[in-house]
Amino acid sequence: MNPKDMQRRDFLQTTAAAGAAAVSIAGPTVIGAQASTANAKPALLGGDPVRTESFPSWPIYEDNDEKAWLDVLHARQWCRTAGPRAAQFGDAFAKMWGAKEGLAVNSGTSSLLTSLNALDIGPGDEVLVGPYTFIATVNVILLQHALPIFVDTDRETSQMDMTKVEEKITPDTRCIIPIHLGGNVADLGTLLPIARKHNIPVVEDACQSHLAEWEGKKAGTFGATGCFSFQVTKNLSGGDGGMIITNDSDIMDRCYAFHTNSRPRAGGNFSFGAVGVGANMRMTEFVAALLMEQMTRLETQTSVRDKNAAYLNELLSEIPGITPAKMYDGCTRNAYHLFMSRYDPEAFSGLPRSKFLEALRKEGIPCSQGYSPLNEQAFIKNQLNTRGYKKIYSEKRLKQYFEENHCPENNKLCEEAFWFFQTMLLDTRTGMEQIADAIRKIQAHADELKKA
């Protein structure tokens, strides 16, 4: 299967599986080919690839992970209601982030869905969200029978354009979900005053942004809740899993009850005094134990990505037609779950992005074209045409929704974007040079590659 046809996470898992072995974060060794010169023939045309070895594989595990997992196995406390680890992980995560409370759940999607339920988001409500994101951020809105109102993208950063938020607010706007995409941080400096002005709660989707910071404070701590994912491709991985952090104990009470079939937090694990609707979204003790151990390496791994991303940004910024995503002034740390850039074919003699990415993969450099326009996907129209939605919203309102559902800047970004993944940033400086070398080689032979 061609990677560009895969979902982002599927492609990353495929790439990681191809790795030879787990790589030490302290000093991964590149055994691949020497950096290529621009004069060398591209691999797509029969030349030697710039890189012949895989980038670091993912996820990484060590002896402490295995021991923690076996401790849960032998204790036979496999469920949150029986063991202490999910609660301990929630406390430890919240402490590391500087939040009052943390609740471990079974996925990033569950963290978002639980948050919307805790805020009583439901039928007739509108939720502002960006169109450049993974489908889960929109699915949770639709699951509540609310309307996802898309705010166009800032192509310079690949983030939701917060200067366009206020024009989208109506009397029915009940929540705003900024997405800290790819490890970068959304423009909270613009968003938060708007949200306060209109008294609209903010749910931060920080699923891709572990340890990212805004003005020295960790992303996820600014809204009513902050939501995180530990799905296998994430920088902090438990295979799956999620986290909700908040500084509001009342919100946490509601989150806790919803995530465990409406059992109140004050009543304990086996209380049967339901306080509302709920579901089973609990994290298992196995996943919690693994994540506690993985978290001990998160800062070290993030620092490696920091340094390599800064170097790669410097290298790619020197290549005409390649524009790495910018950060807003308030973003004091990018977690680099993705290294996002834009591609201009005019600087490559009109070489289409698809051919550019094909040539790059042939050079041994994994890459993806990124997201497609989420607001235009058929699942939204299909859902809004269901019996339930037609009972809630008038024909006039649904017609208006589709007439206004346009994000032209996001459409342009979806035609320009390409990504590298966090595992590649765990390599050496030589690996970053090989990425840039491969792009220079492609640019030098763009005319020939167009004919390939």
CSV table of C-alpha atoms in Angstrom, one decimal:
chain,number,residue,atom,x,y,z
A,1,MET,CA,0.0,0.0,0.0
A,2,ASN,CA,1.2,3.5,-0.8
A,3,PRO,CA,1.8,5.4,2.4
A,4,LYS,CA,0.0,8.5,1.1
A,5,ASP,CA,-3.2,6.5,0.9
A,6,MET,CA,-3.0,5.5,4.6
A,7,GLN,CA,-4.2,7.3,7.6
A,8,ARG,CA,-1.4,9.0,9.5
A,9,ARG,CA,-1.2,6.7,12.4
A,10,ASP,CA,-1.4,3.6,10.2
A,11,PHE,CA,1.5,4.8,8.2
A,12,LEU,CA,3.6,5.6,11.2
A,13,GLN,CA,3.0,2.1,12.7
A,14,THR,CA,4.0,0.5,9.4
A,15,THR,CA,7.1,2.6,9.3
A,16,ALA,CA,8.0,1.8,12.9
A,17,ALA,CA,7.5,-1.9,12.4
A,18,ALA,CA,10.1,-1.8,9.6
A,19,GLY,CA,12.7,-0.7,12.1
A,20,ALA,CA,15.5,-3.1,12.7
A,21,ALA,CA,15.5,-2.8,16.5
A,22,ALA,CA,14.8,-0.4,19.4
A,23,VAL,CA,17.3,2.5,19.3
A,24,SER,CA,18.9,4.0,22.4
A,25,ILE,CA,17.7,7.6,22.8
A,26,ALA,CA,21.0,8.6,24.3
A,27,GLY,CA,22.9,8.0,21.0
A,28,PRO,CA,21.2,6.3,18.0
A,29,THR,CA,23.7,5.3,15.4
A,30,VAL,CA,23.1,5.8,11.7
A,31,ILE,CA,24.6,3.1,9.5
A,32,GLY,CA,23.0,4.3,6.3
A,33,ALA,CA,24.6,5.7,3.2
A,34,GLN,CA,26.7,8.9,3.3
A,35,ALA,CA,25.0,12.1,2.7
A,36,SER,CA,24.2,12.5,-1.0
A,37,THR,CA,25.2,15.4,-3.1
A,38,ALA,CA,22.7,17.2,-5.3
A,39,ASN,CA,24.5,15.9,-8.4
A,40,ALA,CA,23.8,12.2,-7.5
A,41,LYS,CA,21.0,10.5,-9.4
A,42,PRO,CA,17.8,10.2,-7.5
A,43,ALA,CA,16.8,6.7,-6.3
A,44,LEU,CA,13.5,7.0,-8.2
A,45,LEU,CA,15.6,7.2,-11.4
A,46,GLY,CA,17.8,4.3,-10.4
A,47,GLY,CA,20.4,6.0,-8.2
A,48,ASP,CA,21.5,5.1,-4.7
A,49,PRO,CA,19.2,6.3,-1.9
A,50,VAL,CA,20.5,8.8,0.5
A,51,ARG,CA,19.6,6.5,3.4
A,52,THR,CA,19.5,2.8,3.6
A,53,GLU,CA,18.7,2.2,7.3
A,54,SER,CA,15.4,2.6,9.0
A,55,PHE,CA,14.8,5.5,11.4
A,56,PRO,CA,14.4,4.6,15.1
A,57,SER,CA,11.6,2.1,15.7
A,58,TRP,CA,8.6,2.8,17.9
A,59,PRO,CA,7.4,2.2,20.5
A,60,ILE,CA,10.5,1.8,22.7
A,61,TYR,CA,10.4,-0.4,25.7
A,62,GLU,CA,13.0,-1.2,28.4
A,63,ASP,CA,13.3,-3.5,31.4
A,64,ASN,CA,11.4,-1.2,33.7
A,65,ASP,CA,8.3,-1.4,31.4
A,66,GLU,CA,8.4,-5.2,31.4
A,67,LYS,CA,8.7,-5.3,35.2
A,68,ALA,CA,5.8,-2.9,35.8
A,69,TRP,CA,3.6,-4.8,33.4
A,70,LEU,CA,4.4,-8.2,35.1
A,71,ASP,CA,3.8,-6.6,38.5
A,72,VAL,CA,0.2,-5.9,37.5
A,73,LEU,CA,-0.2,-9.4,36.0
A,74,HIS,CA,1.0,-11.1,39.1
A,75,ALA,CA,-1.0,-8.9,41.4
A,76,ARG,CA,-4.2,-9.8,39.5
A,77,GLN,CA,-5.4,-6.2,39.8
A,78,TRP,CA,-6.0,-5.7,36.2
A,79,CYS,CA,-9.0,-3.3,36.3
A,80,ARG,CA,-9.0,0.3,37.6
A,81,THR,CA,-11.7,-0.7,40.2
A,82,ALA,CA,-9.3,-3.2,41.7
A,83,GLY,CA,-5.9,-1.6,41.5
A,84,PRO,CA,-4.2,1.7,42.3
A,85,ARG,CA,-2.2,2.4,39.1
A,86,ALA,CA,-4.7,4.2,36.9
A,87,ALA,CA,-5.3,6.6,39.8
A,88,GLN,CA,-1.6,7.0,40.5
A,89,PHE,CA,-0.9,7.7,36.9
A,90,GLY,CA,-3.6,10.4,36.8
A,91,ASP,CA,-2.0,12.1,39.8
A,92,ALA,CA,1.5,11.8,38.4
A,93,PHE,CA,0.5,13.2,35.0
A,94,ALA,CA,-1.4,16.1,36.6
A,95,LYS,CA,1.6,16.9,38.8
A,96,MET,CA,4.0,16.8,35.8
A,97,TRP,CA,1.7,19.2,33.9
A,98,GLY,CA,1.1,21.5,36.8
A,99,ALA,CA,-2.6,20.7,36.9
A,100,LYS,CA,-4.8,20.1,39.9
A,101,GLU,CA,-6.3,16.7,38.9
A,102,GLY,CA,-5.9,14.1,36.2
A,103,LEU,CA,-8.2,11.3,35.1
A,104,ALA,CA,-6.8,8.3,33.1
A,105,VAL,CA,-9.2,7.0,30.4
A,106,ASN,CA,-9.0,4.5,27.6
A,107,SER,CA,-8.3,6.8,24.7
A,108,GLY,CA,-7.8,10.3,23.5
A,109,THR,CA,-11.2,10.2,21.9
A,110,SER,CA,-12.7,9.2,25.3
A,111,SER,CA,-10.9,12.1,26.9
A,112,LEU,CA,-12.6,14.5,24.5
A,113,LEU,CA,-16.0,12.8,24.6
A,114,THR,CA,-15.9,12.7,28.5
A,115,SER,CA,-15.1,16.4,28.6
A,116,LEU,CA,-18.0,17.4,26.3
A,117,ASN,CA,-20.4,15.4,28.5
A,118,ALA,CA,-19.0,17.0,31.6
A,119,LEU,CA,-19.7,20.4,30.1
A,120,ASP,CA,-23.2,19.3,29.1
A,121,ILE,CA,-22.6,19.8,25.3
A,122,GLY,CA,-25.5,18.3,23.4
A,123,PRO,CA,-28.3,18.6,20.8
A,124,GLY,CA,-28.7,22.1,19.5
A,125,ASP,CA,-25.2,23.2,20.6
A,126,GLU,CA,-22.4,24.4,18.3
A,127,VAL,CA,-18.7,23.6,19.0
A,128,LEU,CA,-16.0,25.5,17.2
A,129,VAL,CA,-13.2,23.3,15.9
A,130,GLY,CA,-10.5,23.3,13.3
A,131,PRO,CA,-10.7,21.3,10.0
A,132,TYR,CA,-7.0,20.2,10.0
A,133,THR,CA,-7.1,17.4,12.6
A,134,PHE,CA,-7.7,13.7,13.1
A,135,ILE,CA,-11.3,12.7,12.7
A,136,ALA,CA,-11.8,11.9,16.5
A,137,THR,CA,-12.0,15.6,17.3
A,138,VAL,CA,-15.1,16.0,15.2
A,139,ASN,CA,-16.6,12.6,15.9
A,140,VAL,CA,-17.0,13.4,19.6
A,141,ILE,CA,-19.0,16.5,18.6
A,142,LEU,CA,-21.3,14.5,16.3
A,143,LEU,CA,-21.7,11.8,19.0
A,144,GLN,CA,-23.3,14.5,21.2
A,145,HIS,CA,-25.6,15.5,18.3
A,146,ALA,CA,-24.0,19.0,18.4
A,147,LEU,CA,-22.8,20.8,15.3
A,148,PRO,CA,-19.1,21.1,14.5
A,149,ILE,CA,-18.5,24.6,13.3
A,150,PHE,CA,-15.2,24.7,11.4
A,151,VAL,CA,-12.8,27.7,11.8
A,152,ASP,CA,-10.4,27.9,8.9
A,153,THR,CA,-6.7,27.1,9.2
A,154,ASP,CA,-3.6,29.4,9.5
A,155,ARG,CA,-1.4,27.9,6.8
A,156,GLU,CA,1.7,29.3,8.3
A,157,THR,CA,1.4,27.2,11.4
A,158,SER,CA,-1.1,24.5,10.4
A,159,GLN,CA,-3.2,25.5,13.4
A,160,MET,CA,-6.7,26.8,13.7
A,161,ASP,CA,-6.8,30.5,12.8
A,162,MET,CA,-7.9,32.1,16.1
A,163,THR,CA,-8.4,35.5,14.4
A,164,LYS,CA,-11.4,33.9,12.7
A,165,VAL,CA,-13.0,32.5,15.8
A,166,GLU,CA,-15.2,35.4,16.9
A,167,GLU,CA,-17.0,35.7,13.6
A,168,LYS,CA,-18.1,32.1,14.0
A,169,ILE,CA,-19.7,32.6,17.5
A,170,THR,CA,-23.5,32.5,17.7
A,171,PRO,CA,-25.9,32.3,20.7
A,172,ASP,CA,-25.7,28.5,20.3
A,173,THR,CA,-21.9,28.3,20.6
A,174,ARG,CA,-21.2,26.3,23.7
A,175,CYS,CA,-17.6,25.2,23.4
A,176,ILE,CA,-14.3,25.8,21.6
A,177,ILE,CA,-11.8,23.1,20.9
A,178,PRO,CA,-8.4,24.4,20.0
A,179,ILE,CA,-6.1,21.6,18.6
A,180,HIS,CA,-2.5,21.7,19.5
A,181,LEU,CA,-1.6,19.9,16.3
A,182,GLY,CA,1.6,18.0,15.8
A,183,GLY,CA,3.2,19.1,19.0
A,184,ASN,CA,2.8,22.8,18.2
A,185,VAL,CA,0.6,25.0,20.3
A,186,ALA,CA,-2.5,26.8,19.0
A,187,ASP,CA,-2.7,30.6,19.3
A,188,LEU,CA,-4.0,30.7,22.9
A,189,GLY,CA,-3.0,34.4,23.3
A,190,THR,CA,-5.8,35.3,20.8
A,191,LEU,CA,-8.3,32.6,21.7
A,192,LEU,CA,-8.5,32.8,25.5
A,193,PRO,CA,-9.6,36.4,25.7
A,194,ILE,CA,-12.3,35.7,23.1
A,195,ALA,CA,-13.5,32.7,25.1
A,196,ARG,CA,-13.6,34.7,28.3
A,197,LYS,CA,-15.4,37.6,26.7
A,198,HIS,CA,-18.2,35.3,25.5
A,199,ASN,CA,-18.1,33.0,28.5
A,200,ILE,CA,-17.5,29.9,26.3
A,201,PRO,CA,-15.6,27.0,27.8
A,202,VAL,CA,-12.4,25.8,26.1
A,203,VAL,CA,-11.5,22.1,25.8
A,204,GLU,CA,-7.9,21.7,24.7
A,205,ASP,CA,-7.1,18.9,22.3
A,206,ALA,CA,-3.5,18.3,23.3
A,207,CYS,CA,-3.6,14.7,22.1
A,208,GLN,CA,-0.4,15.3,20.0
A,209,SER,CA,1.4,17.7,22.3
A,210,HIS,CA,2.9,16.1,25.3
A,211,LEU,CA,5.1,18.6,27.2
A,212,ALA,CA,4.4,21.4,24.7
A,213,GLU,CA,4.2,24.8,26.3
A,214,TRP,CA,2.6,28.2,25.9
A,215,GLU,CA,4.5,31.0,27.7
A,216,GLY,CA,6.2,28.5,29.9
A,217,LYS,CA,3.0,26.7,31.0
A,218,LYS,CA,2.1,23.3,29.6
A,219,ALA,CA,-0.5,23.0,26.9
A,220,GLY,CA,-3.6,21.4,28.3
A,221,THR,CA,-3.7,23.5,31.4
A,222,PHE,CA,-5.4,26.6,30.0
A,223,GLY,CA,-8.9,25.3,29.3
A,224,ALA,CA,-11.8,23.8,31.3
A,225,THR,CA,-10.1,20.5,30.5
A,226,GLY,CA,-7.0,19.4,28.6
A,227,CYS,CA,-7.2,16.1,26.6
A,228,PHE,CA,-4.3,13.8,25.7
A,229,SER,CA,-3.9,10.6,23.8
A,230,PHE,CA,-1.4,7.7,24.4
A,231,GLN,CA,-2.2,5.8,21.2
A,232,VAL,CA,0.8,3.8,20.0
A,233,THR,CA,2.2,6.5,17.7
A,234,LYS,CA,2.1,9.2,20.3
A,235,ASN,CA,5.2,10.7,22.0
A,236,LEU,CA,4.0,9.1,25.2
A,237,SER,CA,2.6,5.7,24.2
A,238,GLY,CA,0.7,3.0,26.0
A,239,GLY,CA,-0.7,1.4,22.9
A,240,ASP,CA,-3.9,3.2,23.6
A,241,GLY,CA,-5.1,5.4,26.5
A,242,GLY,CA,-6.0,9.0,27.3
A,243,MET,CA,-5.9,11.6,30.0
A,244,ILE,CA,-8.1,14.5,31.1
A,245,ILE,CA,-6.5,17.2,33.3
A,246,THR,CA,-8.4,20.1,34.9
A,247,ASN,CA,-8.1,22.6,37.7
A,248,ASP,CA,-11.9,22.4,38.4
A,249,SER,CA,-12.9,19.7,40.9
A,250,ASP,CA,-16.6,20.0,39.9
A,251,ILE,CA,-15.7,19.3,36.3
A,252,MET,CA,-13.5,16.4,37.4
A,253,ASP,CA,-16.4,14.9,39.4
A,254,ARG,CA,-18.5,14.9,36.3
A,255,CYS,CA,-15.7,13.5,34.1
A,256,TYR,CA,-15.1,10.7,36.7
A,257,ALA,CA,-18.7,9.7,36.8
A,258,PHE,CA,-19.1,9.7,33.1
A,259,HIS,CA,-16.1,7.5,32.4
A,260,THR,CA,-17.2,4.8,34.8
A,261,ASN,CA,-20.9,4.3,33.9
A,262,SER,CA,-22.0,7.3,36.0
A,263,ARG,CA,-20.7,6.1,39.3
A,264,PRO,CA,-19.9,9.2,41.4
A,265,ARG,CA,-16.3,9.7,42.5
A,266,ALA,CA,-17.3,10.3,46.1
A,267,GLY,CA,-19.1,7.0,46.2
A,268,GLY,CA,-16.1,4.8,45.3
A,269,ASN,CA,-15.6,2.3,42.6
A,270,PHE,CA,-18.6,0.1,43.6
A,271,SER,CA,-21.2,2.8,44.1
A,272,PHE,CA,-24.5,2.1,42.3
A,273,GLY,CA,-26.0,5.6,42.9
A,274,ALA,CA,-25.8,6.8,39.2
A,275,VAL,CA,-25.7,10.5,38.7
A,276,GLY,CA,-26.4,10.7,35.0
A,277,VAL,CA,-25.5,8.9,31.8
A,278,GLY,CA,-22.1,7.4,31.4
A,279,ALA,CA,-20.0,4.7,29.7
A,280,ASN,CA,-17.0,2.5,30.5
A,281,MET,CA,-14.0,4.5,29.5
A,282,ARG,CA,-11.6,3.4,32.2
A,283,MET,CA,-7.9,2.8,31.6
A,284,THR,CA,-6.7,-0.7,32.6
A,285,GLU,CA,-4.0,-1.1,35.2
A,286,PHE,CA,-1.7,-2.7,32.6
A,287,VAL,CA,-1.8,0.5,30.4
A,288,ALA,CA,-1.4,2.7,33.5
A,289,ALA,CA,1.6,0.8,34.7
A,290,LEU,CA,3.3,0.9,31.3
A,291,LEU,CA,2.6,4.7,30.9
A,292,MET,CA,4.1,5.4,34.4
A,293,GLU,CA,7.3,3.9,33.2
A,294,GLN,CA,7.2,5.4,29.7
A,295,MET,CA,6.7,8.8,31.4
A,296,THR,CA,10.1,8.6,33.1
A,297,ARG,CA,11.8,8.9,29.6
A,298,LEU,CA,9.4,11.5,28.1
A,299,GLU,CA,11.5,14.6,29.0
A,300,THR,CA,14.7,13.0,27.6
A,301,GLN,CA,13.0,12.0,24.4
A,302,THR,CA,11.4,15.4,24.0
A,303,SER,CA,14.7,17.1,24.4
A,304,VAL,CA,16.2,15.0,21.6
A,305,ARG,CA,13.4,15.9,19.4
A,306,ASP,CA,13.8,19.6,20.3
A,307,LYS,CA,17.4,19.7,19.2
A,308,ASN,CA,16.9,17.7,16.0
A,309,ALA,CA,13.8,19.6,15.0
A,310,ALA,CA,15.7,22.9,15.5
A,311,TYR,CA,18.5,21.7,13.3
A,312,LEU,CA,16.2,20.3,10.6
A,313,ASN,CA,14.2,23.5,10.6
A,314,GLU,CA,17.4,25.4,9.9
A,315,LEU,CA,18.4,23.0,7.1
A,316,LEU,CA,15.0,23.0,5.4
A,317,SER,CA,14.5,26.7,5.7
A,318,GLU,CA,17.5,27.2,3.4
A,319,ILE,CA,15.8,25.1,0.6
A,320,PRO,CA,13.6,27.2,-1.7
A,321,GLY,CA,10.0,25.8,-1.9
A,322,ILE,CA,10.2,24.1,1.6
A,323,THR,CA,8.5,26.1,4.4
A,324,PRO,CA,8.5,24.5,7.9
A,325,ALA,CA,5.5,25.3,10.0
A,326,LYS,CA,6.0,28.4,12.2
A,327,MET,CA,5.2,28.7,15.9
A,328,TYR,CA,3.3,31.6,17.5
A,329,ASP,CA,5.3,33.9,19.7
A,330,GLY,CA,3.7,32.4,22.8
A,331,CYS,CA,4.7,28.9,22.0
A,332,THR,CA,7.8,28.3,24.2
A,333,ARG,CA,8.1,24.6,23.5
A,334,ASN,CA,7.0,22.5,20.5
A,335,ALA,CA,6.7,18.8,21.4
A,336,TYR,CA,7.2,17.8,17.7
A,337,HIS,CA,4.9,14.8,17.3
A,338,LEU,CA,5.0,15.8,13.7
A,339,PHE,CA,7.5,18.0,11.8
A,340,MET,CA,5.1,19.8,9.5
A,341,SER,CA,6.1,21.7,6.3
A,342,ARG,CA,4.6,23.0,3.1
A,343,TYR,CA,5.8,22.2,-0.4
A,344,ASP,CA,5.8,24.7,-3.3
A,345,PRO,CA,6.0,22.8,-6.6
A,346,GLU,CA,7.0,26.0,-8.5
A,347,ALA,CA,10.4,25.8,-6.7
A,348,PHE,CA,10.8,22.2,-8.0
A,349,SER,CA,10.1,22.9,-11.7
A,350,GLY,CA,6.4,22.1,-11.2
A,351,LEU,CA,7.1,18.6,-9.8
A,352,PRO,CA,3.7,17.5,-8.2
A,353,ARG,CA,3.7,17.0,-4.5
A,354,SER,CA,2.8,13.3,-5.0
A,355,LYS,CA,5.9,12.7,-7.1
A,356,PHE,CA,8.0,14.7,-4.7
A,357,LEU,CA,6.9,12.5,-1.8
A,358,GLU,CA,7.4,9.3,-3.9
A,359,ALA,CA,10.9,10.4,-4.7
A,360,LEU,CA,11.6,11.2,-1.1
A,361,ARG,CA,10.4,7.8,0.1
A,362,LYS,CA,12.7,6.2,-2.5
A,363,GLU,CA,15.6,8.0,-0.9
A,364,GLY,CA,14.8,6.2,2.4
A,365,ILE,CA,13.0,9.2,4.0
A,366,PRO,CA,9.5,8.3,5.3
A,367,CYS,CA,6.9,11.1,4.8
A,368,SER,CA,3.2,11.7,4.5
A,369,GLN,CA,1.1,14.3,2.7
A,370,GLY,CA,-0.9,14.9,5.9
A,371,TYR,CA,-4.6,15.4,6.4
A,372,SER,CA,-7.3,15.9,3.8
A,373,PRO,CA,-10.1,18.6,4.3
A,374,LEU,CA,-12.0,17.1,7.2
A,375,ASN,CA,-14.9,19.5,6.9
A,376,GLU,CA,-15.6,18.2,3.4
A,377,GLN,CA,-15.6,14.5,4.2
A,378,ALA,CA,-18.8,12.5,3.5
A,379,PHE,CA,-19.2,11.3,7.1
A,380,ILE,CA,-20.4,14.8,8.2
A,381,LYS,CA,-23.1,15.0,5.6
A,382,ASN,CA,-24.1,11.5,6.3
A,383,GLN,CA,-24.5,12.1,10.0
A,384,LEU,CA,-26.3,15.4,9.6
A,385,ASN,CA,-28.8,13.6,7.3
A,386,THR,CA,-29.7,11.0,9.9
A,387,ARG,CA,-33.1,10.8,11.5
A,388,GLY,CA,-31.8,12.1,14.8
A,389,TYR,CA,-30.2,15.2,13.4
A,390,LYS,CA,-33.2,16.0,11.3
A,391,LYS,CA,-35.4,15.9,14.4
A,392,ILE,CA,-33.1,18.3,16.2
A,393,TYR,CA,-32.2,20.8,13.5
A,394,SER,CA,-34.5,22.3,10.9
A,395,GLU,CA,-34.1,21.8,7.2
A,396,LYS,CA,-33.2,25.5,6.9
A,397,ARG,CA,-30.5,25.2,9.6
A,398,LEU,CA,-28.9,22.2,8.0
A,399,LYS,CA,-28.9,23.9,4.6
A,400,GLN,CA,-27.3,26.9,6.1
A,401,TYR,CA,-24.7,24.7,7.7
A,402,PHE,CA,-23.5,23.3,4.4
A,403,GLU,CA,-23.6,26.6,2.7
A,404,GLU,CA,-21.3,28.1,5.3
A,405,ASN,CA,-19.0,25.1,5.7
A,406,HIS,CA,-16.0,26.4,3.7
A,407,CYS,CA,-12.4,26.6,4.7
A,408,PRO,CA,-10.4,27.8,1.7
A,409,GLU,CA,-7.1,28.3,3.5
A,410,ASN,CA,-7.3,24.7,4.9
A,411,ASN,CA,-7.9,23.4,1.4
A,412,LYS,CA,-4.7,25.1,0.2
A,413,LEU,CA,-2.8,23.6,3.1
A,414,CYS,CA,-4.1,20.2,2.3
A,415,GLU,CA,-2.6,20.5,-1.1
A,416,GLU,CA,0.8,21.8,0.1
A,417,ALA,CA,1.5,20.0,3.4
A,418,PHE,CA,3.9,17.2,4.1
A,419,TRP,CA,5.1,15.6,7.3
A,420,PHE,CA,7.9,13.8,9.0
A,421,PHE,CA,7.2,11.9,12.2
A,422,GLN,CA,8.5,12.1,15.8
A,423,THR,CA,10.5,8.8,15.5
A,424,MET,CA,12.7,10.4,12.8
A,425,LEU,CA,13.5,13.2,15.3
A,426,LEU,CA,15.0,10.6,17.7
A,427,ASP,CA,17.8,10.0,15.2
A,428,THR,CA,21.1,11.9,15.0
A,429,ARG,CA,22.1,15.2,13.3
A,430,THR,CA,23.3,13.0,10.4
A,431,GLY,CA,19.8,11.8,10.0
A,432,MET,CA,18.5,15.4,9.8
A,433,GLU,CA,21.2,16.1,7.2
A,434,GLN,CA,20.1,13.1,5.1
A,435,ILE,CA,16.5,14.4,5.1
A,436,ALA,CA,17.7,17.8,3.7
A,437,ASP,CA,20.1,16.1,1.3
A,438,ALA,CA,17.4,14.0,-0.2
A,439,ILE,CA,15.2,17.1,-0.8
A,440,ARG,CA,18.1,18.9,-2.4
A,441,LYS,CA,18.8,16.0,-4.7
A,442,ILE,CA,15.1,15.9,-5.7
A,443,GLN,CA,15.1,19.6,-6.4
A,444,ALA,CA,18.2,19.4,-8.6
A,445,HIS,CA,16.6,16.6,-10.7
A,446,ALA,CA,13.0,17.8,-10.6
A,447,ASP,CA,12.7,18.1,-14.4
A,448,GLU,CA,13.8,14.5,-14.9
A,449,LEU,CA,11.6,13.3,-12.1
A,450,LYS,CA,8.5,14.8,-13.6
A,451,LYS,CA,9.0,12.4,-16.5
A,452,ALA,CA,9.5,9.3,-14.3
